[in-house]
Amino acid sequence: MRVKHQKRAEAKEARKKEQQQNQKEALSAELMNDTYRSEFRSAPTAAESQTINNFFFNSHVQLDWMTMNFLEMPEDQKVPKKKKEEVSTGFVKPGITIGLPEVVFLGKCNVGKSTLLNALVTPSSNKDLTEFAYASKVAGYTKSLNAFNLGDRLRIIDTPGYGVKGRPAQGKQVLEYLQNRKELRKVYLLVGSVDGFNNHDDGILDFLFTNGIPFEIVFTKVDKVLQKRQLTANITKSGILEEAQAPELLFTASGTNKKFDKRQGFTELRKSILSACGLPYDIRPLKKRQ
């Protein structure tokens, strides 16, 4: 009996060591961020990580406005007034703060945009996401531009997904926003880590480069990639890093698995957002979450 017990203990210890070794070797968002971080970007320090995450976790999140019409977006210290014959395509919450810096998230349908936005304001150790952007399994669920206020310091703009389920009118609205929105500070283009870039992504990239719109690329669902070479091949094939003004690459994993029990890459993305909005890393929300 003693021999059997010893063998079971040894087997258990061997499995534990194997699991630890696999986790070290496994592809992770952190590993990819370390690999592709440019000389112009630094990893968040421990002190920065704490204050940055505290802002996103403690900020009150509310939907300030939503619309399918660029002209209905509030800006320049005013909220547009509709003529009697006009039919509204959304709403503007009364009493909102005008002129906050904005960052916008773009991506094809079902790239994981809404899930990523929810993960931004959820502690990595929490199993369930704080849901402010509805994450649907139905491609093309988001139909309008939705502006979410974080702590009355900045706004995150959610957009309709493009691609097979996208509509021309939605695409026109998004392009108008990108070209004309004064509050826009940066675009985050989401690309699936498994599938890489498609023709629709290439079209958006051409538009951003041509119009000189600052942007970064965020690879989603890194946890779904089996091997690092698959993801690096997608990046190399795209030629994105060969551009004269190559964008920063960020990597995230909104899901968890046996190897990684926490969501990954979001502190670096949060840091990028605050930097894009010109806000210090120790900023505190003016409106806190209850």
PDB file of N, CA, C and O in Angstrom, residues 122-149:
ATOM      1  N   THR A 122     -13.214  44.598 -16.658  1.00  0.00           N
ATOM      2  CA  THR A 122     -13.398  43.473 -15.744  1.00  0.00           C
ATOM      3  C   THR A 122     -12.047  42.992 -15.227  1.00  0.00           C
ATOM      4  O   THR A 122     -11.138  42.747 -16.033  1.00  0.00           O
ATOM      5  N   PRO A 123     -11.870  42.857 -13.906  1.00  0.00           N
ATOM      6  CA  PRO A 123     -10.622  42.303 -13.379  1.00  0.00           C
ATOM      7  C   PRO A 123     -10.298  40.953 -14.015  1.00  0.00           C
ATOM      8  O   PRO A 123     -11.195  40.134 -14.236  1.00  0.00           O
ATOM      9  N   SER A 124      -9.029  40.730 -14.327  1.00  0.00           N
ATOM     10  CA  SER A 124      -8.619  39.525 -15.053  1.00  0.00           C
ATOM     11  C   SER A 124      -8.954  38.243 -14.314  1.00  0.00           C
ATOM     12  O   SER A 124      -9.136  37.194 -14.918  1.00  0.00           O
ATOM     13  N   SER A 125      -9.028  38.318 -12.988  1.00  0.00           N
ATOM     14  CA  SER A 125      -9.288  37.114 -12.195  1.00  0.00           C
ATOM     15  C   SER A 125     -10.781  36.785 -12.099  1.00  0.00           C
ATOM     16  O   SER A 125     -11.147  35.687 -11.679  1.00  0.00           O
ATOM     17  N   ASN A 126     -11.645  37.739 -12.495  1.00  0.00           N
ATOM     18  CA  ASN A 126     -13.087  37.493 -12.441  1.00  0.00           C
ATOM     19  C   ASN A 126     -13.495  36.522 -13.541  1.00  0.00           C
ATOM     20  O   ASN A 126     -13.152  36.711 -14.703  1.00  0.00           O
ATOM     21  N   LYS A 127     -14.251  35.516 -13.186  1.00  0.00           N
ATOM     22  CA  LYS A 127     -14.691  34.531 -14.176  1.00  0.00           C
ATOM     23  C   LYS A 127     -15.697  35.150 -15.140  1.00  0.00           C
ATOM     24  O   LYS A 127     -15.634  34.934 -16.359  1.00  0.00           O
ATOM     25  N   ASP A 128     -16.647  35.910 -14.608  1.00  0.00           N
ATOM     26  CA  ASP A 128     -17.692  36.517 -15.432  1.00  0.00           C
ATOM     27  C   ASP A 128     -17.316  37.938 -15.819  1.00  0.00           C
ATOM     28  O   ASP A 128     -16.767  38.696 -15.011  1.00  0.00           O
ATOM     29  N   LEU A 129     -17.616  38.302 -17.050  1.00  0.00           N
ATOM     30  CA  LEU A 129     -17.316  39.633 -17.539  1.00  0.00           C
ATOM     31  C   LEU A 129     -18.367  40.643 -17.086  1.00  0.00           C
ATOM     32  O   LEU A 129     -19.544  40.313 -16.980  1.00  0.00           O
ATOM     33  N   THR A 130     -17.914  41.877 -16.817  1.00  0.00           N
ATOM     34  CA  THR A 130     -18.831  42.985 -16.608  1.00  0.00           C
ATOM     35  C   THR A 130     -19.379  43.363 -17.973  1.00  0.00           C
ATOM     36  O   THR A 130     -18.624  43.738 -18.870  1.00  0.00           O
ATOM     37  N   GLU A 131     -20.680  43.245 -18.169  1.00  0.00           N
ATOM     38  CA  GLU A 131     -21.241  43.431 -19.505  1.00  0.00           C
ATOM     39  C   GLU A 131     -21.827  44.820 -19.684  1.00  0.00           C
ATOM     40  O   GLU A 131     -22.814  45.179 -19.072  1.00  0.00           O
ATOM     41  N   PHE A 132     -21.178  45.635 -20.518  1.00  0.00           N
ATOM     42  CA  PHE A 132     -21.779  46.904 -20.913  1.00  0.00           C
ATOM     43  C   PHE A 132     -21.991  46.920 -22.422  1.00  0.00           C
ATOM     44  O   PHE A 132     -22.885  47.591 -22.918  1.00  0.00           O
ATOM     45  N   ALA A 133     -21.171  46.199 -23.169  1.00  0.00           N
ATOM     46  CA  ALA A 133     -21.387  46.027 -24.609  1.00  0.00           C
ATOM     47  C   ALA A 133     -21.933  44.622 -24.808  1.00  0.00           C
ATOM     48  O   ALA A 133     -21.279  43.643 -24.450  1.00  0.00           O
ATOM     49  N   TYR A 134     -23.139  44.499 -25.354  1.00  0.00           N
ATOM     50  CA  TYR A 134     -23.772  43.195 -25.481  1.00  0.00           C
ATOM     51  C   TYR A 134     -23.001  42.329 -26.463  1.00  0.00           C
ATOM     52  O   TYR A 134     -22.772  42.696 -27.611  1.00  0.00           O
ATOM     53  N   ALA A 135     -22.567  41.161 -25.977  1.00  0.00           N
ATOM     54  CA  ALA A 135     -21.814  40.224 -26.799  1.00  0.00           C
ATOM     55  C   ALA A 135     -22.763  39.154 -27.327  1.00  0.00           C
ATOM     56  O   ALA A 135     -23.233  38.298 -26.577  1.00  0.00           O
ATOM     57  N   SER A 136     -23.041  39.216 -28.623  1.00  0.00           N
ATOM     58  CA  SER A 136     -23.957  38.274 -29.248  1.00  0.00           C
ATOM     59  C   SER A 136     -23.193  37.269 -30.098  1.00  0.00           C
ATOM     60  O   SER A 136     -22.142  37.582 -30.667  1.00  0.00           O
ATOM     61  N   LYS A 137     -23.708  36.053 -30.180  1.00  0.00           N
ATOM     62  CA  LYS A 137     -23.125  35.046 -31.061  1.00  0.00           C
ATOM     63  C   LYS A 137     -23.597  35.238 -32.498  1.00  0.00           C
ATOM     64  O   LYS A 137     -23.111  34.579 -33.414  1.00  0.00           O
ATOM     65  N   VAL A 138     -24.555  36.139 -32.686  1.00  0.00           N
ATOM     66  CA  VAL A 138     -25.091  36.417 -34.017  1.00  0.00           C
ATOM     67  C   VAL A 138     -24.241  37.488 -34.683  1.00  0.00           C
ATOM     68  O   VAL A 138     -24.119  38.599 -34.172  1.00  0.00           O
ATOM     69  N   ALA A 139     -23.630  37.151 -35.811  1.00  0.00           N
ATOM     70  CA  ALA A 139     -22.787  38.104 -36.527  1.00  0.00           C
ATOM     71  C   ALA A 139     -23.603  39.314 -36.966  1.00  0.00           C
ATOM     72  O   ALA A 139     -24.726  39.184 -37.434  1.00  0.00           O
ATOM     73  N   GLY A 140     -23.014  40.522 -36.789  1.00  0.00           N
ATOM     74  CA  GLY A 140     -23.685  41.740 -37.231  1.00  0.00           C
ATOM     75  C   GLY A 140     -24.733  42.246 -36.268  1.00  0.00           C
ATOM     76  O   GLY A 140     -25.601  43.037 -36.654  1.00  0.00           O
ATOM     77  N   TYR A 141     -24.660  41.842 -34.994  1.00  0.00           N
ATOM     78  CA  TYR A 141     -25.695  42.242 -34.027  1.00  0.00           C
ATOM     79  C   TYR A 141     -25.674  43.754 -33.794  1.00  0.00           C
ATOM     80  O   TYR A 141     -26.713  44.401 -33.754  1.00  0.00           O
ATOM     81  N   THR A 142     -24.462  44.344 -33.628  1.00  0.00           N
ATOM     82  CA  THR A 142     -24.361  45.783 -33.383  1.00  0.00           C
ATOM     83  C   THR A 142     -24.706  46.553 -34.654  1.00  0.00           C
ATOM     84  O   THR A 142     -24.108  46.325 -35.706  1.00  0.00           O
ATOM     85  N   LYS A 143     -25.668  47.459 -34.560  1.00  0.00           N
ATOM     86  CA  LYS A 143     -26.164  48.171 -35.738  1.00  0.00           C
ATOM     87  C   LYS A 143     -25.781  49.654 -35.748  1.00  0.00           C
ATOM     88  O   LYS A 143     -25.905  50.316 -36.775  1.00  0.00           O
ATOM     89  N   SER A 144     -25.352  50.190 -34.613  1.00  0.00           N
ATOM     90  CA  SER A 144     -25.101  51.627 -34.515  1.00  0.00           C
ATOM     91  C   SER A 144     -23.752  51.891 -33.865  1.00  0.00           C
ATOM     92  O   SER A 144     -23.104  50.979 -33.336  1.00  0.00           O
ATOM     93  N   LEU A 145     -23.330  53.157 -33.910  1.00  0.00           N
ATOM     94  CA  LEU A 145     -22.172  53.584 -33.135  1.00  0.00           C
ATOM     95  C   LEU A 145     -22.644  53.833 -31.709  1.00  0.00           C
ATOM     96  O   LEU A 145     -23.587  54.605 -31.491  1.00  0.00           O
ATOM     97  N   ASN A 146     -21.990  53.197 -30.748  1.00  0.00           N
ATOM     98  CA  ASN A 146     -22.383  53.299 -29.347  1.00  0.00           C
ATOM     99  C   ASN A 146     -21.231  53.881 -28.538  1.00  0.00           C
ATOM    100  O   ASN A 146     -20.118  53.338 -28.561  1.00  0.00           O
ATOM    101  N   ALA A 147     -21.497  54.982 -27.841  1.00  0.00           N
ATOM    102  CA  ALA A 147     -20.469  55.684 -27.081  1.00  0.00           C
ATOM    103  C   ALA A 147     -20.608  55.383 -25.596  1.00  0.00           C
ATOM    104  O   ALA A 147     -21.602  55.766 -24.968  1.00  0.00           O
ATOM    105  N   PHE A 148     -19.606  54.715 -25.027  1.00  0.00           N
ATOM    106  CA  PHE A 148     -19.616  54.358 -23.611  1.00  0.00           C
ATOM    107  C   PHE A 148     -18.666  55.273 -22.845  1.00  0.00           C
ATOM    108  O   PHE A 148     -17.490  55.399 -23.187  1.00  0.00           O
ATOM    109  N   ASN A 149     -19.204  55.910 -21.810  1.00  0.00           N
ATOM    110  CA  ASN A 149     -18.458  56.837 -20.973  1.00  0.00           C
ATOM    111  C   ASN A 149     -17.787  56.069 -19.834  1.00  0.00           C
ATOM    112  O   ASN A 149     -18.450  55.361 -19.083  1.00  0.00           O
TER     113      ASN A 149
END
